[in-house]
Coordinates of N, CA and C in Angstrom, one line a residue:
M78 N 226.7 29.7 -17.5 CA 225.8 29.8 -18.6 C 226.0 28.7 -19.6
L79 N 225.0 28.3 -20.2 CA 225.0 27.2 -21.2 C 224.4 27.8 -22.5
A80 N 225.0 27.6 -23.6 CA 224.4 28.0 -24.9 C 223.9 26.8 -25.6
V81 N 222.6 26.9 -26.1 CA 221.9 25.8 -26.7 C 221.4 26.3 -28.1
A82 N 221.8 25.7 -29.2 CA 221.4 26.1 -30.5 C 220.3 25.2 -31.0
S83 N 219.4 25.8 -31.9 CA 218.4 25.0 -32.6 C 218.6 25.3 -34.1
G84 N 218.1 24.4 -34.9 CA 218.2 24.5 -36.3 C 217.6 25.7 -37.0
N85 N 216.7 26.4 -36.2 CA 216.0 27.6 -36.8 C 216.7 28.9 -36.6
G86 N 217.9 28.9 -36.1 CA 218.7 30.1 -35.9 C 218.5 30.7 -34.5
T87 N 217.8 30.1 -33.6 CA 217.7 30.6 -32.2 C 218.7 29.9 -31.3
I88 N 219.4 30.8 -30.6 CA 220.4 30.3 -29.6 C 219.9 30.7 -28.2
R89 N 219.7 29.8 -27.3 CA 219.2 30.1 -26.0 C 220.4 30.0 -25.0
L90 N 220.5 31.0 -24.2 CA 221.4 31.0 -23.1 C 220.7 30.6 -21.8
V91 N 221.1 29.5 -21.3 CA 220.3 28.8 -20.2 C 221.2 28.8 -18.9
D92 N 220.5 29.1 -17.8 CA 221.2 28.9 -16.5 C 221.2 27.4 -16.2
P93 N 222.4 26.8 -16.1 CA 222.4 25.3 -15.9 C 221.9 24.9 -14.6
K94 N 221.8 25.7 -13.6 CA 221.3 25.3 -12.3 C 219.8 25.3 -12.2
T95 N 219.1 26.2 -12.9 CA 217.7 26.3 -12.9 C 217.0 25.8 -14.1
G96 N 217.8 25.8 -15.2 CA 217.1 25.5 -16.5 C 216.4 26.6 -17.2
N97 N 216.4 27.8 -16.5 CA 215.7 29.0 -17.1 C 216.5 29.6 -18.2
V98 N 215.8 30.0 -19.2 CA 216.4 30.7 -20.4 C 216.6 32.2 -19.9
R99 N 217.9 32.6 -20.0 CA 218.3 33.9 -19.5 C 218.2 34.9 -20.7
R100 N 218.5 34.4 -21.9 CA 218.5 35.3 -23.1 C 218.4 34.5 -24.3
Q101 N 217.8 35.0 -25.4 CA 217.7 34.4 -26.7 C 218.4 35.3 -27.7
L102 N 219.2 34.6 -28.6 CA 219.9 35.3 -29.7 C 219.3 34.8 -30.9
F103 N 219.0 35.6 -31.9 CA 218.4 35.2 -33.1 C 219.4 35.5 -34.3
T104 N 219.7 34.4 -35.0 CA 220.6 34.5 -36.1 C 220.1 33.7 -37.3
R105 N 220.9 33.4 -38.2 CA 220.5 32.6 -39.4 C 220.4 31.2 -39.0
P106 N 219.5 30.4 -39.7 CA 219.5 29.0 -39.5 C 220.9 28.4 -39.8
D107 N 221.2 27.3 -39.1 CA 222.5 26.7 -39.3 C 223.7 27.5 -38.8
Q108 N 223.4 28.5 -37.9 CA 224.5 29.3 -37.4 C 225.0 28.7 -36.0
G109 N 224.3 27.8 -35.5 CA 224.8 27.3 -34.2 C 225.5 25.9 -34.2
V110 N 226.2 25.7 -35.3 CA 227.0 24.4 -35.4 C 228.1 24.4 -34.4
Q111 N 228.8 25.5 -34.2 CA 229.8 25.6 -33.2 C 229.5 26.8 -32.3
L112 N 229.6 26.6 -31.0 CA 229.4 27.7 -30.0 C 230.5 27.6 -29.0
V113 N 231.1 28.8 -28.7 CA 232.2 28.9 -27.7 C 232.1 30.2 -27.0
F114 N 232.3 30.2 -25.7 CA 232.3 31.4 -24.9 C 233.8 31.9 -24.8
S115 N 233.9 33.2 -24.7 CA 235.2 33.8 -24.5 C 235.7 33.5 -23.1
P116 N 237.0 33.6 -22.8 CA 237.5 33.3 -21.5 C 236.9 34.2 -20.4
D117 N 236.5 35.4 -20.7 CA 235.9 36.3 -19.7 C 234.4 36.1 -19.6
G118 N 233.8 35.3 -20.4 CA 232.4 35.0 -20.4 C 231.5 36.1 -20.9
Q119 N 232.1 37.1 -21.5 CA 231.3 38.3 -22.0 C 230.9 38.1 -23.5
T120 N 231.5 37.2 -24.2 CA 231.2 37.1 -25.7 C 230.9 35.6 -26.0
L121 N 230.0 35.4 -26.9 CA 229.7 34.1 -27.4 C 230.1 34.1 -28.9
A122 N 230.8 33.2 -29.4 CA 231.1 33.0 -30.8 C 230.3 31.9 -31.4
T123 N 229.6 32.2 -32.5 CA 228.8 31.1 -33.1 C 229.3 31.0 -34.6
A124 N 229.3 29.8 -35.0 CA 229.7 29.5 -36.4 C 228.8 28.5 -37.0
G125 N 228.6 28.6 -38.3 CA 227.7 27.8 -39.0 C 228.2 27.0 -40.2
G126 N 227.3 26.3 -40.9 CA 227.7 25.6 -42.0 C 228.1 26.4 -43.2
D127 N 227.8 27.7 -43.2 CA 228.2 28.6 -44.3 C 229.6 29.2 -44.1
G128 N 230.3 28.9 -43.0 CA 231.6 29.4 -42.8 C 231.7 30.8 -42.3
V129 N 230.6 31.3 -41.8 CA 230.6 32.6 -41.2 C 230.6 32.5 -39.7
I130 N 231.4 33.3 -39.0 CA 231.5 33.4 -37.6 C 230.8 34.7 -37.1
Q131 N 230.0 34.6 -36.1 CA 229.4 35.8 -35.5 C 229.8 35.9 -34.0
L132 N 230.0 37.1 -33.6 CA 230.3 37.3 -32.1 C 229.2 38.1 -31.5
W133 N 228.8 37.7 -30.3 CA 227.7 38.2 -29.6 C 228.1 38.8 -28.2
N134 N 227.6 39.9 -27.9 CA 227.8 40.5 -26.6 C 226.7 39.9 -25.7
L135 N 227.1 39.2 -24.6 CA 226.2 38.5 -23.8 C 225.5 39.4 -22.8
K136 N 226.0 40.6 -22.5 CA 225.3 41.5 -21.6 C 224.0 42.0 -22.2
D137 N 224.0 42.4 -23.5 CA 222.8 42.9 -24.1 C 222.3 42.1 -25.3
G138 N 222.9 41.1 -25.6 CA 222.4 40.2 -26.7 C 222.6 40.7 -28.1
T139 N 223.5 41.7 -28.3 CA 223.7 42.3 -29.6 C 224.8 41.5 -30.3
R140 N 224.7 41.5 -31.6 CA 225.8 40.9 -32.4 C 226.8 42.0 -32.7
H141 N 228.1 41.8 -32.4 CA 229.1 42.9 -32.6 C 230.2 42.5 -33.5
G142 N 230.0 41.5 -34.4 CA 231.0 41.1 -35.4 C 230.5 40.0 -36.2
T143 N 230.7 40.1 -37.5 CA 230.5 39.0 -38.5 C 231.7 38.8 -39.3
F144 N 232.2 37.6 -39.3 CA 233.5 37.3 -40.0 C 233.4 36.1 -40.9
P145 N 233.3 36.3 -42.2 CA 233.3 35.2 -43.2 C 234.7 34.6 -43.3
C146 N 234.7 33.4 -43.8 CA 236.0 32.7 -44.2 C 236.7 33.6 -45.2
P147 N 238.0 33.8 -45.0 CA 238.8 34.7 -45.8 C 239.0 34.2 -47.2
V148 N 238.8 32.9 -47.5 CA 239.1 32.4 -48.8 C 237.8 32.1 -49.6
G149 N 236.6 32.6 -49.1 CA 235.4 32.4 -49.8 C 234.5 31.5 -49.0
P150 N 233.3 31.2 -49.6 CA 232.3 30.4 -48.9 C 232.8 29.0 -48.7
L151 N 232.4 28.4 -47.6 CA 232.8 27.1 -47.2 C 231.6 26.1 -47.4
F152 N 231.9 25.0 -48.0 CA 230.8 24.1 -48.2 C 230.8 23.0 -47.1
T153 N 231.9 23.0 -46.3 CA 232.0 22.1 -45.2 C 231.7 22.7 -43.9
G154 N 231.5 24.1 -43.9 CA 231.3 24.8 -42.6 C 232.5 24.9 -41.8
V155 N 232.4 25.7 -40.7 CA 233.5 25.9 -39.8 C 233.6 24.6 -38.9
R156 N 234.7 24.0 -38.8 CA 234.9 22.8 -38.1 C 235.3 23.0 -36.6
G157 N 235.9 24.2 -36.3 CA 236.2 24.5 -34.9 C 236.5 25.9 -34.7
I158 N 236.2 26.4 -33.5 CA 236.6 27.8 -33.1 C 237.1 27.8 -31.7
V159 N 238.1 28.6 -31.4 CA 238.6 28.7 -30.1 C 239.1 30.1 -29.8
F160 N 238.8 30.6 -28.6 CA 239.4 31.9 -28.2 C 240.8 31.6 -27.7
T161 N 241.7 32.5 -28.2 CA 243.1 32.4 -27.8 C 243.4 33.6 -26.8
A162 N 242.4 34.5 -26.6 CA 242.4 35.6 -25.7 C 241.0 36.1 -25.6
P163 N 240.6 37.0 -24.7 CA 239.3 37.4 -24.6 C 238.7 38.1 -25.9
D164 N 239.6 38.7 -26.7 CA 239.1 39.4 -27.9 C 239.8 38.9 -29.1
H165 N 240.3 37.6 -29.1 CA 241.0 37.1 -30.2 C 240.5 35.6 -30.4
L166 N 240.1 35.3 -31.6 CA 239.5 34.0 -31.9 C 240.2 33.4 -33.1
A167 N 240.4 32.1 -33.1 CA 240.9 31.4 -34.2 C 239.9 30.4 -34.7
A168 N 239.8 30.2 -36.0 CA 238.8 29.2 -36.6 C 239.5 28.4 -37.6
W169 N 238.9 27.2 -37.9 CA 239.5 26.3 -38.9 C 238.4 25.6 -39.6
S170 N 238.8 25.2 -40.8 CA 237.9 24.4 -41.6 C 238.7 23.6 -42.7
V171 N 238.0 23.0 -43.6 CA 238.7 22.2 -44.6 C 238.0 22.5 -45.9
I172 N 238.8 22.7 -46.9 CA 238.3 22.9 -48.3 C 239.1 21.8 -49.1
G173 N 238.4 20.8 -49.5 CA 239.0 19.6 -50.2 C 240.0 19.0 -49.2
V174 N 241.2 19.0 -49.5 CA 242.3 18.4 -48.6 C 243.1 19.5 -48.0
T175 N 242.7 20.8 -48.1 CA 243.4 21.9 -47.6 C 242.8 22.4 -46.3
A176 N 243.6 22.5 -45.3 CA 243.1 23.2 -44.0 C 243.2 24.7 -44.2
V177 N 242.1 25.3 -43.7 CA 242.1 26.8 -43.7 C 241.9 27.2 -42.2
V178 N 242.9 28.1 -41.8 CA 242.9 28.6 -40.5 C 242.9 30.1 -40.6
W179 N 242.0 30.8 -39.8 CA 242.0 32.2 -39.8 C 241.8 32.8 -38.4
D180 N 242.3 34.0 -38.2 CA 242.2 34.7 -37.0 C 241.0 35.7 -37.1
V181 N 240.3 35.8 -36.1 CA 239.1 36.7 -36.0 C 239.5 37.6 -34.8
T182 N 239.7 38.9 -35.1 CA 240.0 39.8 -34.1 C 239.0 41.0 -34.2
E183 N 238.5 41.3 -33.0 CA 237.5 42.4 -33.0 C 238.1 43.7 -33.3

């Protein structure tokens, strides 16, 4: 599965072999800056310029978690997200010259 984001808040899940759209997720604009699949392929994490991370159930397309940056709004957005386990995610960003790292656990 391939996740493709557009600037209007639509994330398309595409079959890379056929190019067919398998599912669409609808979120806020600018929410598809970072996209990462969980190791088990069941969850998609999206992050945007506002510093909010959303978790999506890929079986039914529902959002099952929203996690803002713990130190307040980010003007630089989320710079990176990575799953460290199927249900555990770490994210990082920068505020001024300070790195901010937080764990996202469902």
